[in-house]
């Protein structure tokens, strides 16, 4: 079984899009409740008078990463359940959730006629040479497939925007600190 | 070069476009994979534990990058065994710089090889940052971020090795041997297809321009270390890009596919069974 599942013609393939060209609404999971626009998107506010708070726009090129990673904030119903399942998956080397590590770029749950709910997850890895790639993607697929009501999962690995330490959430930083890593 | 239109995804390419994308990807993937294979020969043999770790890590990076490029070739149908373990050695397109065996015990070789390769790699990635093929473009940033320290590592060692006469003599020997092969990094796989790669905007700089830029970087740097560079050296008989290879490549291929063949594999099997699928 491949960890990158085949294309699903019903879902627009965001891998073909330059993230810079996407509206926040088009990036699954970053728009919060569907249709609510960017009000629910953490970090999308232009209020960046304190340069320290905007540090990572310098770290990773372009502004498109402002709403990355996705954290599931504002998700509801079955989509929130998927996020809960993702929070339960830890990095193989450190006791920190992959969501808090900033590896999840988006989640979208859609309902298909006669097929139940389908989850699409966009995810990255910290390192291209990660030897745990298949292990981790398998675990994520299993975790999401285990959510009640989810019938199928499509996990897609993406590499842009590039993951950096700035993607780690506050909770993730705290967990890493507890583990003995200073971030 | 005029900026080209954006190409569509893997399923919607014309035959010509697809051939150009595949040719470009095989150049990238095969270089990274084969060079990593060679680097791993230095594991536990480098001169210090620190450099042992560094070279092992660089090899891991290059394998990771090879995987990212082979992933994109998988979009067109072939799987990992087709692309690596079962692909006949005469169908590989890496530069012959990457396949040469190391002279016995000469640390100057992997260091100089890494320097020559990583300068070229930087230029090549820069020329892909605005590729018209989104699937390539999206991976460039990740790879560039991981390449930074490779060149630094090589330069740092080269400067130390060239610091005394004996060390410099050894680096010079390696340079005389490797330099013609390094030029094959910029040799075309197929002239027509390379032109098409440029016309389609898959790559924003031609091989000839990258070669000039590379020479402008490496020649003065190496001369600054007290080395003589024959910048007009002829290409070797084996280019690699056009699938002409040294006999050493057949040996290397035999070696890294040996386990796969010995076990009678027909697929890249996993070691552990998926617990959910176990009885």
XYZ file of C-alpha atoms in Angstrom, chain B residues 44-275:
232
model
C 32.506 4.082 10.127
C 35.559 4.798 7.953
C 35.714 8.594 7.991
C 38.690 10.110 9.853
C 36.768 11.330 12.888
C 33.501 10.365 14.541
C 32.208 13.850 13.782
C 32.925 13.537 10.076
C 31.555 10.007 10.091
C 28.257 11.352 11.364
C 28.343 14.305 8.981
C 28.848 12.203 5.864
C 26.304 9.615 6.977
C 23.854 12.439 7.502
C 24.577 13.987 4.129
C 23.970 10.576 2.567
C 20.638 10.409 4.390
C 19.715 13.857 3.068
C 20.495 12.862 -0.480
C 18.449 9.664 -0.158
C 15.565 11.745 1.178
C 15.844 14.055 -1.811
C 16.053 11.118 -4.204
C 12.833 9.844 -2.627
C 11.092 13.186 -3.186
C 12.025 13.105 -6.880
C 11.198 9.407 -7.343
C 7.793 10.139 -5.754
C 7.043 12.419 -8.669
C 8.059 9.767 -11.185
C 5.613 7.444 -9.435
C 2.853 9.852 -10.474
C 3.320 8.465 -13.967
C 2.718 4.874 -12.937
C 5.968 3.090 -12.090
C 6.474 1.963 -8.506
C 9.627 1.917 -6.403
C 10.883 -1.474 -7.666
C 10.421 -0.301 -11.266
C 12.341 2.884 -10.547
C 15.171 1.521 -8.420
C 15.478 -2.173 -7.657
C 14.448 -3.559 -11.036
C 15.635 -0.835 -13.396
C 18.495 -2.202 -15.514
C 21.807 -0.396 -14.923
C 21.941 0.740 -18.567
C 18.805 2.835 -18.031
C 20.162 5.124 -15.311
C 20.966 8.756 -16.051
C 23.097 10.022 -13.182
C 26.307 11.899 -13.880
C 29.299 9.549 -13.775
C 30.816 11.772 -11.056
C 28.402 10.140 -8.627
C 29.197 6.521 -9.514
C 33.014 6.493 -9.434
C 34.478 4.307 -6.711
C 36.704 5.932 -4.125
C 40.427 5.556 -4.371
C 41.351 3.407 -1.439
C 41.211 5.320 1.795
C 41.451 8.795 0.341
C 39.231 11.109 2.364
C 40.019 13.925 -0.061
C 37.790 12.189 -2.617
C 34.383 12.278 -0.898
C 35.128 15.795 0.296
C 36.070 17.186 -3.104
C 33.312 15.218 -4.801
C 30.794 16.621 -2.368
C 32.055 20.153 -3.013
C 31.876 19.828 -6.812
C 28.454 18.233 -6.621
C 26.903 20.520 -4.034
C 27.830 23.719 -5.867
C 26.133 22.250 -8.946
C 23.193 21.144 -6.830
C 22.634 24.660 -5.548
C 22.561 26.057 -9.072
C 20.246 23.331 -10.212
C 17.766 23.861 -7.376
C 17.813 27.594 -7.949
C 16.837 26.926 -11.566
C 13.893 24.818 -10.357
C 12.521 27.262 -7.785
C 10.229 28.797 -10.422
C 9.620 25.627 -12.400
C 6.420 25.604 -14.444
C 5.632 22.186 -12.946
C 4.127 22.825 -9.537
C 4.969 19.384 -8.146
C 8.670 20.072 -8.699
C 8.514 23.679 -7.524
C 6.819 22.707 -4.252
C 9.712 20.475 -3.212
C 12.593 22.785 -3.993
C 12.389 24.897 -0.827
C 12.479 21.859 1.422
C 15.501 20.425 -0.369
C 17.412 23.707 -0.523
C 16.912 24.156 3.197
C 18.591 20.802 3.765
C 21.465 21.342 1.341
C 22.949 24.435 2.954
C 25.383 22.743 5.236
C 26.674 20.187 2.726
C 28.765 22.739 0.911
C 29.881 24.297 4.163
C 31.056 20.908 5.387
C 32.991 20.248 2.175
C 34.622 23.693 2.091
C 35.590 23.481 5.706
C 37.390 20.178 5.095
C 38.928 21.239 1.778
C 40.497 24.244 3.438
C 42.009 22.083 6.137
C 43.203 19.423 3.692
C 44.882 22.031 1.495
C 46.572 23.652 4.430
C 49.794 21.685 4.023
C 51.693 20.423 1.049
C 51.010 16.721 1.449
C 47.277 17.276 1.893
C 47.150 19.640 -1.069
C 48.989 17.114 -3.244
C 46.371 14.510 -2.458
C 43.469 16.867 -3.151
C 45.141 17.789 -6.453
C 45.348 14.122 -7.431
C 41.670 13.654 -6.727
C 40.828 16.872 -8.550
C 42.648 15.743 -11.691
C 40.692 12.529 -11.601
C 37.229 13.896 -10.726
C 37.042 17.177 -12.606
C 36.247 15.815 -16.098
C 33.548 13.653 -14.537
C 32.115 16.637 -12.674
C 31.576 18.337 -16.029
C 29.132 15.565 -16.945
C 26.737 17.027 -14.379
C 25.851 19.551 -17.077
C 25.847 17.187 -20.046
C 22.521 16.716 -21.808
C 20.538 13.515 -21.478
C 19.158 14.183 -24.956
C 19.663 17.539 -26.697
C 16.096 17.857 -27.959
C 14.540 16.942 -24.662
C 16.842 19.306 -22.749
C 15.749 22.135 -25.078
C 12.157 21.222 -24.399
C 12.787 21.248 -20.634
C 13.967 24.855 -21.014
C 11.195 25.881 -23.413
C 8.518 24.494 -21.115
C 9.989 26.434 -18.225
C 10.522 23.274 -16.189
C 13.940 24.716 -15.482
C 14.693 28.425 -15.740
C 18.344 28.156 -16.641
C 19.980 26.103 -19.392
C 22.602 23.468 -18.704
C 25.198 25.559 -20.545
C 24.493 28.613 -18.373
C 24.620 26.577 -15.191
C 27.902 25.070 -16.308
C 29.395 28.543 -16.795
C 28.177 29.676 -13.397
C 29.536 26.557 -11.789
C 32.953 27.082 -13.379
C 32.909 30.732 -12.240
C 32.434 29.492 -8.681
C 34.548 26.380 -8.342
C 37.602 27.366 -10.411
C 38.554 30.517 -8.453
C 37.728 28.823 -5.165
C 39.948 25.814 -5.860
C 42.730 27.985 -7.263
C 42.510 30.021 -4.079
C 43.375 26.851 -2.189
C 46.547 26.498 -4.244
C 45.170 23.880 -6.636
C 45.498 23.757 -10.421
C 42.246 23.383 -12.315
C 42.029 22.373 -15.952
C 38.764 24.154 -16.677
C 38.905 23.164 -20.353
C 39.165 19.466 -19.605
C 37.385 17.193 -22.074
C 34.431 15.137 -20.956
C 35.297 11.536 -20.109
C 34.141 8.684 -22.343
C 31.375 7.811 -19.931
C 28.917 10.655 -19.454
C 26.184 8.926 -17.477
C 23.487 11.356 -18.611
C 23.180 9.513 -21.912
C 23.243 6.183 -20.012
C 26.905 5.483 -20.858
C 28.516 4.275 -17.642
C 31.771 2.997 -16.194
C 32.194 -0.685 -15.323
C 32.250 0.396 -11.698
C 28.615 1.372 -12.036
C 27.636 -2.200 -12.912
C 29.406 -3.377 -9.767
C 27.711 -0.758 -7.624
C 24.301 -1.561 -9.107
C 24.874 -5.271 -8.499
C 25.710 -4.540 -4.926
C 22.786 -2.329 -3.995
C 20.230 -4.530 -5.750
C 21.761 -7.728 -4.432
C 19.567 -8.194 -1.394
C 16.442 -7.428 -3.372
C 17.329 -10.086 -5.942
C 18.638 -12.624 -3.500
C 15.393 -12.614 -1.591
C 13.473 -13.120 -4.806
C 11.615 -9.891 -4.311
C 9.126 -8.540 -6.742
C 8.033 -5.662 -4.548
C 9.510 -3.471 -1.829
C 8.093 -5.518 1.017
C 7.764 -4.130 4.495
C 9.544 -5.773 7.347
C 6.595 -5.697 9.742
C 3.070 -6.612 9.012
C 0.530 -3.888 9.557
C -0.939 -4.851 12.975
